[in-house]
Amino acid sequence: MTLLEQLGDIAKRGVELLEEAHAASSLPLPADQARTLRRTAAAFLSPTSHSRYQSRALAAARRNQHSLETLALIARRSRGISDPTKRWQFREKLCATAGTTAQVSRAATRLLREINPPPKREDGGRRIMHGEKTTLSFTGPAAQMADIWAAAKSDPLAWLTGSRAAAPATVTTNVIIELPEYLKILAGDGDEIRLALTNGATITGTELIRRTLAGAGLFTLIHPERGPVNLYRTRQASAKQRRMLEAEGTHCAWPACRRPAAECQAHHLIEYSRGGHTHPENMTLLCPYHNSINGLPGRGRMARIRGRIGWLPPTKASKAHGPHGPPVFTGRARTGPTAAVP
């Protein structure tokens, strides 16, 4: 038998190597190899209260002719499992997995995710100081963060200090959807379907419809047999709608605010969450700060009154003006936009 043939034969006898090493007082090997062999032998052959798992794992490793390299990988990947029962279940499952060391490693990764699932990441951000440099990191929904990254990656500092506009990423033109999933979307259950974007993020079937038809106002899904099954509204103002709002006011509509319209957000006068439409007649431009405080107690709110945009100050109820004081008009004197523009 040649040396290569001997090496091939030894590679299939990983368990026998462990048994011999566990019984030996010294190993005629380089220090690092001897250390790995000792640690692997101890993981699989040391006395344990889980002897049934141990015997089944060793039998499966013999049956699959796992190499010492594969057994060392199993022992190493199992060390992070604190529960001894789960640790031996992990070893047994991997010993029973036929294949190369790489294939067993991939199986180990899947099992570890099941045993120790990654913690749920909360939306938010953090700052890390590095002397004269600072790192900012943010966590949020995958699709929104992908849009932000696409807009900011070429020059993050310029983006952060500029308008911070983020255009939605395009949806891949070749999206493969199985028929049952397509029918679920038609039935109004699009939240259960996940689709891939060209930027690596995922969105639901419902979000796909909203993004594809952004600016179209209202969109009704019609099932060929059941008729109308769902109605979707868009929340973001289209480019044409923004231009109409900018024509009505060149800066933030809040009294005395001079933030230019290009840096403002399209604000729903009747909140979107309360059924307000994304329609110029129901919108005005507010800077991010005034958009965030509009309608809060003691801050007043924006409204369209007889076609003009005005601010309703917070005062006690009166017969003349209801729950607000007399309006402070900030929009143009003419009637505001009324035509729906997709």
Coordinates of C-alpha atoms in Angstrom, one line a residue:
M1 CA 0.0 0.0 0.0
T2 CA 1.4 3.4 -1.0
L3 CA 1.6 6.3 1.4
L4 CA -1.3 8.0 -0.4
E5 CA -3.3 4.9 -0.1
Q6 CA -2.5 4.7 3.6
L7 CA -3.4 8.4 4.0
G8 CA -6.8 7.8 2.3
D9 CA -7.4 4.8 4.6
I10 CA -6.6 6.8 7.7
A11 CA -8.8 9.7 6.6
K12 CA -11.8 7.3 6.8
R13 CA -11.0 6.1 10.3
G14 CA -11.4 9.3 12.4
V15 CA -13.1 7.6 15.3
E16 CA -10.3 5.0 15.6
L17 CA -7.7 7.8 15.7
L18 CA -9.7 9.4 18.5
E19 CA -9.9 6.2 20.5
E20 CA -6.1 5.6 20.1
A21 CA -5.2 9.2 21.0
H22 CA -7.5 9.1 24.0
A23 CA -5.8 6.0 25.4
A24 CA -2.2 7.2 24.6
S25 CA 0.0 8.9 27.2
S26 CA 1.8 10.9 24.5
L27 CA 1.3 11.6 20.9
P28 CA 4.2 11.6 18.3
L29 CA 2.8 14.6 16.5
P30 CA 3.6 18.4 16.3
A31 CA 2.3 20.3 19.3
D32 CA -0.6 22.0 17.4
Q33 CA -1.8 18.7 15.8
A34 CA -1.5 16.8 19.1
R35 CA -3.5 19.5 20.9
T36 CA -6.3 19.4 18.4
L37 CA -6.4 15.6 18.5
R38 CA -6.5 15.6 22.3
R39 CA -9.3 18.2 22.5
T40 CA -11.4 16.3 19.9
A41 CA -10.9 13.0 21.6
A42 CA -11.9 14.5 25.0
A43 CA -15.1 16.0 23.4
F44 CA -16.2 12.6 22.0
L45 CA -14.8 10.1 24.5
S46 CA -14.7 11.6 27.9
P47 CA -17.2 10.0 30.4
T48 CA -20.6 11.7 30.2
S49 CA -24.1 11.4 31.6
H50 CA -25.3 11.4 28.0
S51 CA -23.8 8.1 27.1
R52 CA -26.6 7.1 24.8
Y53 CA -26.1 10.2 22.6
Q54 CA -22.3 9.5 22.8
S55 CA -22.6 6.0 21.5
R56 CA -25.0 6.9 18.8
A57 CA -22.8 9.8 17.6
L58 CA -19.7 7.6 17.5
A59 CA -21.5 4.8 15.6
A60 CA -22.8 7.3 13.1
A61 CA -19.3 8.8 12.6
R62 CA -17.9 5.3 11.9
R63 CA -20.7 4.6 9.5
N64 CA -20.1 7.8 7.6
Q65 CA -16.3 7.3 7.8
H66 CA -15.9 10.8 9.0
S67 CA -12.3 12.1 9.0
L68 CA -10.4 13.5 12.0
E69 CA -10.8 17.0 10.4
T70 CA -14.6 16.6 10.3
L71 CA -14.8 15.3 13.9
A72 CA -12.6 18.2 15.0
L73 CA -14.9 20.6 13.3
I74 CA -18.0 19.1 15.1
A75 CA -16.3 19.3 18.5
R76 CA -15.2 22.9 17.9
R77 CA -18.6 24.1 16.7
S78 CA -20.3 22.4 19.6
R79 CA -18.3 24.1 22.3
G80 CA -20.5 27.2 22.3
I81 CA -23.7 25.2 23.2
S82 CA -24.0 25.5 27.0
D83 CA -26.8 23.0 27.4
P84 CA -25.1 19.5 27.5
T85 CA -28.2 17.7 26.1
K86 CA -28.4 20.1 23.2
R87 CA -24.6 19.8 22.7
W88 CA -24.8 16.1 22.4
Q89 CA -27.9 16.2 20.1
F90 CA -25.9 18.6 17.9
R91 CA -22.9 16.3 17.8
E92 CA -25.1 13.3 17.0
K93 CA -26.9 15.0 14.2
L94 CA -23.7 16.1 12.6
C95 CA -22.1 12.7 12.9
A96 CA -25.1 11.3 11.2
T97 CA -24.7 13.8 8.3
A98 CA -22.9 12.2 5.4
G99 CA -20.6 14.2 3.2
T100 CA -17.4 16.2 3.2
T101 CA -16.1 18.4 6.0
A102 CA -17.5 21.5 4.2
Q103 CA -21.0 19.9 3.9
V104 CA -21.0 19.0 7.6
S105 CA -19.9 22.6 8.4
R106 CA -22.9 24.0 6.5
A107 CA -25.2 21.7 8.3
A108 CA -23.6 22.8 11.6
T109 CA -24.3 26.5 10.8
R110 CA -28.0 25.7 10.1
L111 CA -28.3 23.7 13.3
L112 CA -26.7 26.4 15.4
R113 CA -29.1 29.0 14.0
E114 CA -32.0 26.8 15.2
I115 CA -30.4 26.2 18.7
N116 CA -29.2 29.8 19.2
P117 CA -31.2 32.0 16.9
P118 CA -29.7 35.5 16.4
P119 CA -31.2 38.2 18.6
K120 CA -33.9 40.4 17.1
R121 CA -32.4 43.6 16.0
E122 CA -34.3 46.7 17.1
D123 CA -34.6 49.8 14.9
G124 CA -32.3 52.6 15.9
G125 CA -28.7 53.8 15.6
R126 CA -25.5 54.2 17.5
R127 CA -22.3 56.2 17.4
I128 CA -18.7 54.9 17.9
M129 CA -15.9 57.4 18.5
H130 CA -12.5 56.7 17.1
G131 CA -10.5 59.8 18.2
E132 CA -10.8 62.3 15.3
K133 CA -13.2 60.0 13.5
T134 CA -16.7 58.8 14.3
T135 CA -18.7 55.8 12.9
L136 CA -22.5 56.0 12.7
S137 CA -24.5 52.8 12.3
F138 CA -28.3 52.5 11.8
T139 CA -30.7 49.5 11.9
G140 CA -34.1 49.5 10.2
P141 CA -36.4 47.6 7.8
A142 CA -34.3 46.0 5.0
A143 CA -36.0 47.6 2.1
Q144 CA -35.9 51.1 3.6
M145 CA -32.3 50.8 4.6
A146 CA -31.4 49.5 1.1
D147 CA -33.0 52.7 -0.4
I148 CA -31.0 54.9 2.0
W149 CA -27.7 53.0 1.2
A150 CA -28.3 53.3 -2.5
A151 CA -28.7 57.1 -2.2
A152 CA -25.9 57.6 0.4
K153 CA -23.1 55.2 -0.5
S154 CA -21.2 57.3 -3.0
D155 CA -20.7 60.1 -0.4
P156 CA -22.4 59.4 3.0
L157 CA -21.2 62.7 4.6
A158 CA -22.7 64.8 1.8
W159 CA -25.9 62.8 1.9
L160 CA -26.2 63.2 5.7
T161 CA -25.7 66.9 5.6
G162 CA -27.8 67.4 2.5
S163 CA -31.5 66.7 1.6
R164 CA -31.2 63.0 2.7
A165 CA -33.6 62.0 -0.1
A166 CA -33.8 58.2 -0.7
A167 CA -35.4 56.9 -3.9
P168 CA -37.1 53.5 -3.6
A169 CA -34.9 50.7 -5.1
T170 CA -36.2 49.2 -8.4
V171 CA -37.8 45.8 -8.3
T172 CA -36.0 43.1 -10.3
T173 CA -37.7 42.6 -13.7
N174 CA -37.4 38.8 -13.3
V175 CA -39.3 38.0 -10.1
I176 CA -40.3 34.3 -9.9
I177 CA -43.6 33.9 -8.0
E178 CA -45.2 30.5 -7.7
L179 CA -48.9 30.5 -8.7
P180 CA -50.1 29.8 -5.1
E181 CA -48.2 32.9 -3.9
Y182 CA -49.6 35.0 -6.8
L183 CA -53.1 34.0 -5.8
K184 CA -52.4 35.0 -2.2
I185 CA -51.4 38.4 -3.3
L186 CA -54.6 38.7 -5.4
A187 CA -56.6 37.6 -2.4
G188 CA -55.2 40.5 -0.3
D189 CA -52.7 38.3 1.6
G190 CA -49.6 40.0 0.2
D191 CA -48.0 40.5 3.6
E192 CA -47.3 36.7 3.7
I193 CA -45.3 36.8 0.4
R194 CA -41.6 37.9 0.4
L195 CA -39.9 39.0 -2.8
A196 CA -36.3 40.0 -3.6
L197 CA -35.2 43.4 -4.7
T198 CA -32.2 44.1 -7.0
N199 CA -30.4 45.6 -4.0
G200 CA -30.5 42.4 -1.9
A201 CA -33.4 43.4 0.4
T202 CA -36.8 41.8 0.5
I203 CA -40.3 43.2 0.5
T204 CA -43.7 41.7 0.9
G205 CA -46.2 41.3 -1.9
T206 CA -48.2 44.2 -0.5
E207 CA -45.2 46.5 -0.5
L208 CA -44.4 45.5 -4.0
I209 CA -47.7 46.8 -5.1
R210 CA -47.3 50.0 -3.2
R211 CA -43.9 50.6 -4.7
T212 CA -44.8 49.7 -8.2
L213 CA -47.8 52.0 -8.2
A214 CA -46.3 54.8 -6.1
G215 CA -48.1 58.0 -7.0
A216 CA -51.0 56.3 -8.7
G217 CA -53.5 57.3 -6.0
L218 CA -55.8 54.3 -5.5
F219 CA -55.3 50.9 -6.9
T220 CA -57.8 48.0 -6.7
L221 CA -56.9 44.4 -7.2
I222 CA -59.5 42.5 -9.3
H223 CA -59.6 38.7 -9.1
P224 CA -60.8 37.2 -12.4
E225 CA -63.5 35.2 -10.7
R226 CA -64.1 36.8 -7.4
G227 CA -64.0 40.5 -8.4
P228 CA -62.5 43.3 -6.3
V229 CA -60.5 41.8 -3.5
N230 CA -58.3 44.6 -2.1
L231 CA -57.7 48.3 -2.3
Y232 CA -54.3 49.9 -1.9
R233 CA -53.4 53.6 -1.3
T234 CA -50.0 55.2 -1.9
R235 CA -48.5 57.2 0.9
Q236 CA -45.6 59.0 -0.8
A237 CA -46.3 62.0 -3.0
S238 CA -45.2 61.7 -6.6
A239 CA -42.8 64.1 -8.3
K240 CA -45.7 65.8 -10.1
Q241 CA -47.6 66.2 -6.9
R242 CA -44.6 67.7 -5.1
R243 CA -44.3 70.3 -7.9
M244 CA -47.9 71.3 -7.5
L245 CA -47.3 71.7 -3.7
E246 CA -44.1 73.8 -4.4
A247 CA -46.1 76.0 -6.7
E248 CA -48.5 76.7 -3.8
G249 CA -45.7 77.6 -1.4
T250 CA -41.9 77.8 -1.9
H251 CA -41.1 77.1 1.8
C252 CA -42.4 75.3 4.8
A253 CA -46.1 76.2 5.4
W254 CA -45.7 76.6 9.2
P255 CA -45.9 80.3 10.1
A256 CA -42.5 82.1 10.1
C257 CA -40.6 79.0 9.0
R258 CA -38.3 79.7 6.0
R259 CA -37.1 76.2 5.3
P260 CA -37.1 75.8 1.5
A261 CA -39.6 73.6 -0.2
A262 CA -36.9 71.3 -1.6
E263 CA -36.0 70.3 2.0
C264 CA -39.6 69.8 3.1
Q265 CA -41.8 66.7 3.4
A266 CA -45.2 66.2 1.8
H267 CA -47.6 66.4 4.8
H268 CA -51.1 64.9 4.9
L269 CA -53.5 67.4 6.4
I270 CA -55.9 64.5 7.2
E271 CA -53.5 61.8 8.4
Y272 CA -52.8 58.9 6.1
S273 CA -53.4 56.5 9.0
R274 CA -56.9 58.0 9.3
G275 CA -57.8 57.5 5.7
G276 CA -56.4 60.8 4.3
H277 CA -55.5 60.5 0.6
T278 CA -52.2 61.3 -1.1
H279 CA -53.7 64.1 -3.1
P280 CA -52.5 67.7 -3.4
E281 CA -55.8 69.0 -2.0
N282 CA -55.0 67.0 1.2
M283 CA -51.3 68.0 1.4
T284 CA -48.9 70.7 2.1
L285 CA -45.1 71.0 2.5
L286 CA -43.7 71.0 6.0
C287 CA -40.0 70.8 7.1
P288 CA -39.2 67.6 9.1
Y289 CA -39.4 69.4 12.4
H290 CA -42.8 71.0 11.9
N291 CA -44.1 67.8 10.3
S292 CA -43.2 66.0 13.5
I293 CA -44.9 68.4 15.9
N294 CA -48.0 69.1 13.8
G295 CA -51.1 68.2 15.8
L296 CA -49.3 67.6 19.1
P297 CA -50.9 69.1 22.2
G298 CA -50.2 72.8 22.4
R299 CA -48.6 73.1 18.9
G300 CA -51.6 73.6 16.6
R301 CA -52.0 72.0 13.2
M302 CA -52.1 72.8 9.5
A303 CA -55.4 72.7 7.5
R304 CA -56.8 73.7 4.2
I305 CA -59.6 76.3 4.7
R306 CA -61.7 77.4 1.7
G307 CA -58.8 76.3 -0.5
R308 CA -56.0 78.1 1.4
I309 CA -53.4 76.5 3.6
G310 CA -53.5 77.9 7.2
W311 CA -52.2 77.1 10.6
L312 CA -54.8 76.6 13.4
P313 CA -53.3 77.8 16.7
P314 CA -54.1 75.8 19.9
T315 CA -56.6 77.6 22.0
K316 CA -59.6 76.7 24.1
A317 CA -62.8 75.9 22.3
S318 CA -64.8 78.9 21.1
K319 CA -68.1 79.2 19.2
A320 CA -66.5 81.1 16.4
H321 CA -63.6 78.8 15.6
G322 CA -64.2 75.5 17.4
P323 CA -61.3 73.8 19.2
H324 CA -58.7 76.2 17.5
G325 CA -58.2 79.9 17.3
P326 CA -58.6 81.9 14.1
P327 CA -56.4 80.5 11.3
V328 CA -53.1 82.1 10.3
F329 CA -53.0 81.7 6.5
T330 CA -49.6 80.9 5.0
G331 CA -50.5 79.6 1.6
R332 CA -51.3 81.5 -1.6
A333 CA -54.6 83.5 -1.6
R334 CA -55.9 81.5 -4.6
T335 CA -57.6 78.2 -4.3
G336 CA -55.2 75.3 -3.8
P337 CA -54.6 72.5 -6.2
T338 CA -57.5 70.2 -6.7
A339 CA -56.6 68.0 -9.7
A340 CA -55.3 64.5 -8.9
V341 CA -52.0 64.0 -10.7
P342 CA -50.5 60.5 -10.8

